[in-house]
Amino acid sequence: MEEKNLPELQWFPGHMKKAERLIRENLKLVDLVIEVLDARIPFSSQNPLLKELSGEKINLKILNKSDLADEKLTQDWLKFFREKNFPAVAIDATKGTGIKNLISTAKNLAEEKTHKLTKYGAKPRSARAMVIGIPNVGKSSLINRIAGMNHTKIENRPGVTRAKQWIKISDGLDLLDTPGILYPKFDDKKIALKLAWTFAINDETFDTETVTCLLLEKLAKKIPDKLCERFKISELPTDGQEILNLIGKKRGCLIRGGEVDIEKAARLVLTEFRAGKISRITLDEIEEVTE
C-alpha cells in the first residue's frame, strides 16, 4: 500500500477531549498506569498522548485480545516492550486468560509506592491503577473480568465508556476506568487504517468499501491461504476490489440483477475479520517499528 493512495481518517469526538482532561486530573491519585492495547496492533493501538499524560508513572502494557493475534508474534511483542523497560502481559479479557498474571504484576509494580506510604505513617491501602487506552480495546471487559461482576457498562461500540469509574477489587487492587481516547490527528495513515480495521475508529466516519479493499489486499499478502479457505476462493486476485466482489458473490451479497451489494459485502468482511473468523493475525510488525 502506497502512502499517497491511503484515505484520510480522522475521529476525535468532543468527549475524548474531556477524557484527556480527566486523565490529567486523576493521575496523581494512582500508583501506576495500565495501558490496554490491541494484541493485533500493539504499536498502532498505543496513544502518543498517553506517554505525555502518564509522565513518570509506571506504565504496564496489556496486550488484550491475544486470542485474535498471532501467538508467536504476541510473544515477540511482549519481549520488545520488556526490552524497552515496559512491563507487559498478554491477556484475553473475554475468557479470562492471563488475568491472574496481570493482577500480580500490577500489585508488584505498585508495591514500592504503597510501602513508602506506610513507612511514613499512612494506613495500608490497595494499589491504585488507572486503566487507559484507545476505544474498543476492551478496558471495561478487563475491569469486569477482574472485579467478577458487571460494574461498568460494556458495549461493542468505540467510545462508550465516558465517565470516571473507580472499581474496588477485593484482592488489593483498585482500578480507575477512563474513557478511551484517540489522538486528535493521525499523522501515519497506515496506523489510522489499522485502527479502522480493528474498530477503534467508528465505521460511520470512513468509506467502508475503500478501507475493506485495503484490508483484503493486506490479508492477501499475509495470509492468502486462510483468506481463500474462509471464503471458498480457488484463485485469489491481488486487487482488493476484485477480492471483495468475489466474496460478495460467494456469500450471496447480491442486489436485483445479480450485482454485488458492495456495502453489505464490505461489512461482512470487516465483521468476520474483527471476530477472528478469517485467521489469528498480527498486523503490526516489529521490523517496521525498529526501522
mmCIF file of C-alpha atoms in Angstrom:
data_model
loop_
_atom_site.group_PDB
_atom_site.id
_atom_site.type_symbol
_atom_site.label_atom_id
_atom_site.label_comp_id
_atom_site.label_asym_id
_atom_site.label_seq_id
_atom_site.Cartn_x
_atom_site.Cartn_y
_atom_site.Cartn_z
ATOM 1 C CA MET A 1 0.000 0.000 0.000
ATOM 2 C CA GLU A 2 1.470 3.318 -1.044
ATOM 3 C CA GLU A 3 1.020 6.165 1.438
ATOM 4 C CA LYS A 4 -0.342 8.520 -1.227
ATOM 5 C CA ASN A 5 -3.199 6.122 -2.024
ATOM 6 C CA LEU A 6 -4.386 5.755 1.569
ATOM 7 C CA PRO A 7 -7.532 7.548 2.751
ATOM 8 C CA GLU A 8 -7.525 10.349 5.327
ATOM 9 C CA LEU A 9 -9.069 9.093 8.575
ATOM 10 C CA GLN A 10 -9.823 11.414 11.491
ATOM 11 C CA TRP A 11 -12.051 10.887 14.509
ATOM 12 C CA PHE A 12 -11.848 12.871 17.746
ATOM 13 C CA PRO A 13 -15.304 13.330 19.343
ATOM 14 C CA GLY A 14 -15.732 16.089 21.914
ATOM 15 C CA HIS A 15 -15.995 13.682 24.842
ATOM 16 C CA MET A 16 -12.456 12.476 24.123
ATOM 17 C CA LYS A 17 -11.061 15.922 24.882
ATOM 18 C CA LYS A 18 -12.906 15.703 28.185
ATOM 19 C CA ALA A 19 -11.373 12.263 28.761
ATOM 20 C CA GLU A 20 -7.886 13.668 28.247
ATOM 21 C CA ARG A 21 -8.561 16.304 30.889
ATOM 22 C CA LEU A 22 -9.969 13.642 33.230
ATOM 23 C CA ILE A 23 -6.808 11.559 32.916
ATOM 24 C CA ARG A 24 -4.590 14.568 33.626
ATOM 25 C CA GLU A 25 -6.588 15.422 36.750
ATOM 26 C CA ASN A 26 -6.560 11.923 38.237
ATOM 27 C CA LEU A 27 -3.037 10.700 37.544
ATOM 28 C CA LYS A 28 -1.892 11.954 40.936
ATOM 29 C CA LEU A 29 -4.294 9.504 42.601
ATOM 30 C CA VAL A 30 -2.741 6.350 41.137
ATOM 31 C CA ASP A 31 0.448 4.339 41.548
ATOM 32 C CA LEU A 32 0.677 3.033 38.021
ATOM 33 C CA VAL A 33 -0.915 3.270 34.591
ATOM 34 C CA ILE A 34 -2.275 0.164 32.886
ATOM 35 C CA GLU A 35 -2.350 0.809 29.151
ATOM 36 C CA VAL A 36 -4.609 -1.648 27.345
ATOM 37 C CA LEU A 37 -3.512 -2.372 23.774
ATOM 38 C CA ASP A 38 -4.951 -4.489 20.987
ATOM 39 C CA ALA A 39 -2.639 -7.500 20.581
ATOM 40 C CA ARG A 40 -3.222 -7.411 16.818
ATOM 41 C CA ILE A 41 -1.768 -3.890 16.652
ATOM 42 C CA PRO A 42 0.404 -3.482 19.789
ATOM 43 C CA PHE A 43 2.217 -0.466 18.391
ATOM 44 C CA SER A 44 -0.593 1.212 16.451
ATOM 45 C CA SER A 45 -3.052 0.985 19.369
ATOM 46 C CA GLN A 46 -0.746 2.991 21.628
ATOM 47 C CA ASN A 47 -1.775 6.592 22.090
ATOM 48 C CA PRO A 48 1.141 9.052 21.762
ATOM 49 C CA LEU A 49 -0.723 11.414 24.104
ATOM 50 C CA LEU A 50 -0.624 8.825 26.872
ATOM 51 C CA LYS A 51 3.160 8.924 27.056
ATOM 52 C CA GLU A 52 2.921 12.626 27.786
ATOM 53 C CA LEU A 53 -0.050 12.252 30.126
ATOM 54 C CA SER A 54 1.344 9.418 32.253
ATOM 55 C CA GLY A 55 4.634 11.216 32.934
ATOM 56 C CA GLU A 56 6.848 9.290 35.373
ATOM 57 C CA LYS A 57 4.138 6.810 36.340
ATOM 58 C CA ILE A 58 4.908 3.123 35.840
ATOM 59 C CA ASN A 59 3.364 2.037 32.532
ATOM 60 C CA LEU A 60 2.179 -1.581 32.350
ATOM 61 C CA LYS A 61 1.376 -2.656 28.774
ATOM 62 C CA ILE A 62 -1.534 -5.078 28.425
ATOM 63 C CA LEU A 63 -1.921 -6.883 25.094
ATOM 64 C CA ASN A 64 -5.624 -7.704 25.120
ATOM 65 C CA LYS A 65 -7.490 -9.782 22.512
ATOM 66 C CA SER A 66 -4.472 -12.060 22.324
ATOM 67 C CA ASP A 67 -6.816 -14.832 21.143
ATOM 68 C CA LEU A 68 -7.217 -12.884 17.866
ATOM 69 C CA ALA A 69 -3.491 -12.266 17.338
ATOM 70 C CA ASP A 70 -0.682 -14.471 16.095
ATOM 71 C CA GLU A 71 0.561 -16.283 19.204
ATOM 72 C CA LYS A 72 4.261 -16.212 18.314
ATOM 73 C CA LEU A 73 4.192 -12.556 17.329
ATOM 74 C CA THR A 74 2.443 -11.690 20.601
ATOM 75 C CA GLN A 75 5.386 -13.215 22.476
ATOM 76 C CA ASP A 76 7.755 -11.211 20.277
ATOM 77 C CA TRP A 77 5.904 -8.001 21.124
ATOM 78 C CA LEU A 78 5.968 -8.774 24.855
ATOM 79 C CA LYS A 79 9.738 -9.205 24.596
ATOM 80 C CA PHE A 80 10.009 -5.964 22.606
ATOM 81 C CA PHE A 81 8.181 -3.923 25.267
ATOM 82 C CA ARG A 82 10.110 -5.505 28.139
ATOM 83 C CA GLU A 83 13.398 -4.698 26.446
ATOM 84 C CA LYS A 84 12.187 -1.074 26.318
ATOM 85 C CA ASN A 85 11.649 -1.249 30.127
ATOM 86 C CA PHE A 86 7.881 -1.534 29.866
ATOM 87 C CA PRO A 87 6.453 -4.483 31.819
ATOM 88 C CA ALA A 88 3.979 -6.288 29.557
ATOM 89 C CA VAL A 89 1.349 -9.016 29.871
ATOM 90 C CA ALA A 90 -0.822 -10.703 27.231
ATOM 91 C CA ILE A 91 -4.452 -11.406 28.126
ATOM 92 C CA ASP A 92 -7.844 -12.335 26.761
ATOM 93 C CA ALA A 93 -10.262 -10.335 28.898
ATOM 94 C CA THR A 94 -13.290 -12.159 27.485
ATOM 95 C CA LYS A 95 -12.104 -15.641 28.517
ATOM 96 C CA GLY A 96 -10.016 -14.520 31.478
ATOM 97 C CA THR A 97 -6.694 -15.797 30.143
ATOM 98 C CA GLY A 98 -3.722 -14.021 31.745
ATOM 99 C CA ILE A 99 -5.807 -12.051 34.273
ATOM 100 C CA LYS A 100 -4.107 -13.538 37.376
ATOM 101 C CA ASN A 101 -0.718 -12.670 35.892
ATOM 102 C CA LEU A 102 -1.935 -9.133 35.201
ATOM 103 C CA ILE A 103 -3.172 -8.626 38.777
ATOM 104 C CA SER A 104 0.004 -9.953 40.415
ATOM 105 C CA THR A 105 2.187 -7.915 38.050
ATOM 106 C CA ALA A 106 0.244 -4.711 38.751
ATOM 107 C CA LYS A 107 0.370 -5.246 42.525
ATOM 108 C CA ASN A 108 4.102 -5.957 42.450
ATOM 109 C CA LEU A 109 4.779 -2.840 40.376
ATOM 110 C CA ALA A 110 2.781 -0.658 42.775
ATOM 111 C CA GLU A 111 4.250 -2.263 45.902
ATOM 112 C CA GLU A 112 7.143 0.180 46.220
ATOM 113 C CA LYS A 113 4.757 3.146 46.255
ATOM 114 C CA THR A 114 2.335 1.619 48.785
ATOM 115 C CA HIS A 115 5.182 0.530 51.081
ATOM 116 C CA LYS A 116 6.620 4.045 51.023
ATOM 117 C CA LEU A 117 3.278 5.458 52.167
ATOM 118 C CA THR A 118 3.016 3.096 55.156
ATOM 119 C CA LYS A 119 6.652 3.805 56.038
ATOM 120 C CA TYR A 120 5.694 7.427 56.675
ATOM 121 C CA GLY A 121 2.702 6.557 58.821
ATOM 122 C CA ALA A 122 -0.110 6.246 56.295
ATOM 123 C CA LYS A 123 -2.608 3.425 56.632
ATOM 124 C CA PRO A 124 -2.024 0.395 54.381
ATOM 125 C CA ARG A 125 -4.103 0.607 51.223
ATOM 126 C CA SER A 126 -4.637 -1.211 47.966
ATOM 127 C CA ALA A 127 -2.520 -0.468 44.953
ATOM 128 C CA ARG A 128 -4.203 2.052 42.668
ATOM 129 C CA ALA A 129 -4.050 1.777 38.913
ATOM 130 C CA MET A 130 -5.523 3.842 36.125
ATOM 131 C CA VAL A 131 -6.742 1.869 33.108
ATOM 132 C CA ILE A 132 -6.324 3.776 29.861
ATOM 133 C CA GLY A 133 -6.305 3.040 26.151
ATOM 134 C CA ILE A 134 -7.908 3.885 22.851
ATOM 135 C CA PRO A 135 -11.582 2.995 22.215
ATOM 136 C CA ASN A 136 -12.685 -0.616 21.892
ATOM 137 C CA VAL A 137 -9.521 -2.325 23.149
ATOM 138 C CA GLY A 138 -11.520 -3.977 25.943
ATOM 139 C CA LYS A 139 -10.886 -1.816 29.024
ATOM 140 C CA SER A 140 -14.332 -2.288 30.525
ATOM 141 C CA SER A 141 -14.321 -6.010 29.739
ATOM 142 C CA LEU A 142 -10.993 -6.273 31.541
ATOM 143 C CA ILE A 143 -12.232 -4.476 34.639
ATOM 144 C CA ASN A 144 -15.428 -6.529 34.744
ATOM 145 C CA ARG A 145 -13.419 -9.727 34.453
ATOM 146 C CA ILE A 146 -11.155 -8.717 37.342
ATOM 147 C CA ALA A 147 -13.997 -7.488 39.531
ATOM 148 C CA GLY A 148 -16.090 -10.574 38.853
ATOM 149 C CA MET A 149 -19.243 -8.583 38.167
ATOM 150 C CA ASN A 150 -20.544 -6.029 35.692
ATOM 151 C CA HIS A 151 -19.559 -2.791 37.410
ATOM 152 C CA THR A 152 -19.198 -0.960 34.129
ATOM 153 C CA LYS A 153 -21.296 -0.801 31.034
ATOM 154 C CA ILE A 154 -19.928 -2.927 28.200
ATOM 155 C CA GLU A 155 -20.900 -2.226 24.632
ATOM 156 C CA ASN A 156 -19.036 -3.117 21.471
ATOM 157 C CA ARG A 157 -19.007 0.398 20.094
ATOM 158 C CA PRO A 158 -15.985 2.716 20.148
ATOM 159 C CA GLY A 159 -16.194 5.415 22.800
ATOM 160 C CA VAL A 160 -18.998 4.039 25.008
ATOM 161 C CA THR A 161 -17.214 4.479 28.396
ATOM 162 C CA ARG A 162 -17.431 8.195 29.065
ATOM 163 C CA ALA A 163 -17.120 8.812 32.828
ATOM 164 C CA LYS A 164 -14.575 8.191 35.562
ATOM 165 C CA GLN A 165 -15.314 4.974 37.452
ATOM 166 C CA TRP A 166 -13.448 3.582 40.494
ATOM 167 C CA ILE A 167 -13.656 -0.180 40.838
ATOM 168 C CA LYS A 168 -12.798 -1.732 44.220
ATOM 169 C CA ILE A 169 -11.049 -5.064 43.806
ATOM 170 C CA SER A 170 -11.076 -7.456 46.752
ATOM 171 C CA ASP A 171 -7.508 -8.688 46.447
ATOM 172 C CA GLY A 172 -5.661 -5.422 46.925
ATOM 173 C CA LEU A 173 -6.073 -3.580 43.647
ATOM 174 C CA ASP A 174 -8.242 -0.540 42.928
ATOM 175 C CA LEU A 175 -8.819 0.356 39.292
ATOM 176 C CA LEU A 176 -9.810 3.665 37.765
ATOM 177 C CA ASP A 177 -11.531 3.186 34.426
ATOM 178 C CA THR A 178 -11.438 6.095 31.997
ATOM 179 C CA PRO A 179 -13.000 6.734 28.583
ATOM 180 C CA GLY A 180 -10.947 5.660 25.582
ATOM 181 C CA ILE A 181 -9.218 8.486 23.767
ATOM 182 C CA LEU A 182 -7.783 8.625 20.280
ATOM 183 C CA TYR A 183 -5.221 11.207 19.400
ATOM 184 C CA PRO A 184 -6.584 14.272 17.564
ATOM 185 C CA LYS A 185 -4.666 13.693 14.332
ATOM 186 C CA PHE A 186 -3.379 10.514 12.751
ATOM 187 C CA ASP A 187 -0.069 11.529 11.196
ATOM 188 C CA ASP A 188 0.546 7.987 9.949
ATOM 189 C CA LYS A 189 -2.167 6.864 7.530
ATOM 190 C CA LYS A 190 -1.147 3.226 7.894
ATOM 191 C CA ILE A 191 -1.777 3.381 11.632
ATOM 192 C CA ALA A 192 -5.143 5.038 11.034
ATOM 193 C CA LEU A 193 -6.092 2.199 8.697
ATOM 194 C CA LYS A 194 -5.226 -0.434 11.281
ATOM 195 C CA LEU A 195 -7.337 1.414 13.836
ATOM 196 C CA ALA A 196 -10.240 1.375 11.391
ATOM 197 C CA TRP A 197 -9.792 -2.330 10.618
ATOM 198 C CA THR A 198 -9.859 -3.248 14.309
ATOM 199 C CA PHE A 199 -12.841 -0.984 15.105
ATOM 200 C CA ALA A 200 -11.032 1.646 17.197
ATOM 201 C CA ILE A 201 -12.445 4.206 14.765
ATOM 202 C CA ASN A 202 -16.206 4.262 14.284
ATOM 203 C CA ASP A 203 -17.303 2.720 10.968
ATOM 204 C CA GLU A 204 -19.584 5.664 10.276
ATOM 205 C CA THR A 205 -16.606 8.004 9.885
ATOM 206 C CA PHE A 206 -14.916 6.408 6.856
ATOM 207 C CA ASP A 207 -15.644 4.874 3.474
ATOM 208 C CA THR A 208 -16.242 1.203 4.273
ATOM 209 C CA GLU A 209 -15.576 -0.057 0.749
ATOM 210 C CA THR A 210 -12.172 1.606 0.420
ATOM 211 C CA VAL A 211 -10.999 0.549 3.869
ATOM 212 C CA THR A 212 -12.179 -3.048 3.356
ATOM 213 C CA CYS A 213 -10.490 -3.347 -0.043
ATOM 214 C CA LEU A 214 -7.203 -2.240 1.521
ATOM 215 C CA LEU A 215 -7.699 -4.790 4.307
ATOM 216 C CA LEU A 216 -8.252 -7.565 1.776
ATOM 217 C CA GLU A 217 -5.067 -6.613 -0.063
ATOM 218 C CA LYS A 218 -3.203 -6.792 3.243
ATOM 219 C CA LEU A 219 -4.666 -10.203 4.089
ATOM 220 C CA ALA A 220 -3.980 -11.486 0.572
ATOM 221 C CA LYS A 221 -0.280 -10.811 1.177
ATOM 222 C CA LYS A 222 -0.040 -12.023 4.782
ATOM 223 C CA ILE A 223 -2.475 -14.970 4.935
ATOM 224 C CA PRO A 224 -3.640 -15.846 1.386
ATOM 225 C CA ASP A 225 -4.402 -19.488 2.238
ATOM 226 C CA LYS A 226 -6.568 -18.579 5.234
ATOM 227 C CA LEU A 227 -8.421 -15.960 3.197
ATOM 228 C CA CYS A 228 -9.147 -18.447 0.419
ATOM 229 C CA GLU A 229 -10.228 -21.096 2.903
ATOM 230 C CA ARG A 230 -12.638 -18.818 4.750
ATOM 231 C CA PHE A 231 -14.396 -17.508 1.641
ATOM 232 C CA LYS A 232 -14.073 -20.633 -0.539
ATOM 233 C CA ILE A 233 -11.903 -18.868 -3.134
ATOM 234 C CA SER A 234 -9.887 -21.056 -5.508
ATOM 235 C CA GLU A 235 -7.831 -18.322 -7.196
ATOM 236 C CA LEU A 236 -7.109 -15.177 -5.194
ATOM 237 C CA PRO A 237 -6.826 -11.852 -7.074
ATOM 238 C CA THR A 238 -4.323 -9.280 -5.828
ATOM 239 C CA ASP A 239 -6.681 -6.315 -6.194
ATOM 240 C CA GLY A 240 -8.841 -5.655 -3.145
ATOM 241 C CA GLN A 241 -11.867 -4.585 -5.166
ATOM 242 C CA GLU A 242 -11.793 -7.843 -7.146
ATOM 243 C CA ILE A 243 -11.480 -9.877 -3.953
ATOM 244 C CA LEU A 244 -14.407 -8.034 -2.390
ATOM 245 C CA ASN A 245 -16.603 -8.630 -5.445
ATOM 246 C CA LEU A 246 -15.682 -12.307 -5.396
ATOM 247 C CA ILE A 247 -16.540 -12.613 -1.702
ATOM 248 C CA GLY A 248 -19.848 -10.823 -2.295
ATOM 249 C CA LYS A 249 -20.805 -13.394 -4.928
ATOM 250 C CA LYS A 250 -19.656 -16.331 -2.796
ATOM 251 C CA ARG A 251 -21.661 -15.148 0.213
ATOM 252 C CA GLY A 252 -24.763 -14.092 -1.687
ATOM 253 C CA CYS A 253 -24.427 -10.376 -1.042
ATOM 254 C CA LEU A 254 -26.426 -9.526 -4.141
ATOM 255 C CA ILE A 255 -28.957 -6.946 -5.228
ATOM 256 C CA ARG A 256 -31.525 -7.022 -8.025
ATOM 257 C CA GLY A 257 -29.961 -8.063 -11.299
ATOM 258 C CA GLY A 258 -27.325 -10.200 -9.634
ATOM 259 C CA GLU A 259 -24.946 -7.339 -8.920
ATOM 260 C CA VAL A 260 -22.863 -7.449 -5.755
ATOM 261 C CA ASP A 261 -24.027 -5.361 -2.797
ATOM 262 C CA ILE A 262 -20.584 -3.911 -2.113
ATOM 263 C CA GLU A 263 -21.537 -2.216 1.166
ATOM 264 C CA LYS A 264 -23.014 -5.442 2.564
ATOM 265 C CA ALA A 265 -20.014 -7.479 1.425
ATOM 266 C CA ALA A 266 -17.583 -4.981 2.944
ATOM 267 C CA ARG A 267 -19.330 -5.032 6.314
ATOM 268 C CA LEU A 268 -19.371 -8.827 6.235
ATOM 269 C CA VAL A 269 -15.598 -8.931 5.704
ATOM 270 C CA LEU A 270 -14.921 -6.401 8.471
ATOM 271 C CA THR A 271 -17.173 -8.263 10.902
ATOM 272 C CA GLU A 272 -15.538 -11.631 10.244
ATOM 273 C CA PHE A 273 -12.041 -10.178 10.395
ATOM 274 C CA ARG A 274 -12.683 -8.452 13.720
ATOM 275 C CA ALA A 275 -14.153 -11.632 15.194
ATOM 276 C CA GLY A 276 -11.060 -13.613 14.201
ATOM 277 C CA LYS A 277 -13.032 -15.882 11.879
ATOM 278 C CA ILE A 278 -10.607 -15.451 8.978
ATOM 279 C CA SER A 279 -7.443 -16.133 10.984
ATOM 280 C CA ARG A 280 -5.449 -15.097 14.017
ATOM 281 C CA ILE A 281 -3.272 -12.298 12.734
ATOM 282 C CA THR A 282 -0.957 -9.543 13.966
ATOM 283 C CA LEU A 283 -0.871 -6.526 11.683
ATOM 284 C CA ASP A 284 1.964 -4.603 13.369
ATOM 285 C CA GLU A 285 5.470 -5.792 12.572
ATOM 286 C CA ILE A 286 8.348 -5.114 14.935
ATOM 287 C CA GLU A 287 10.681 -4.578 11.991
ATOM 288 C CA GLU A 288 8.603 -1.592 10.860
ATOM 289 C CA VAL A 289 8.802 -0.026 14.307
ATOM 290 C CA THR A 290 12.537 -0.519 14.754
ATOM 291 C CA GLU A 291 13.196 0.956 11.322
#
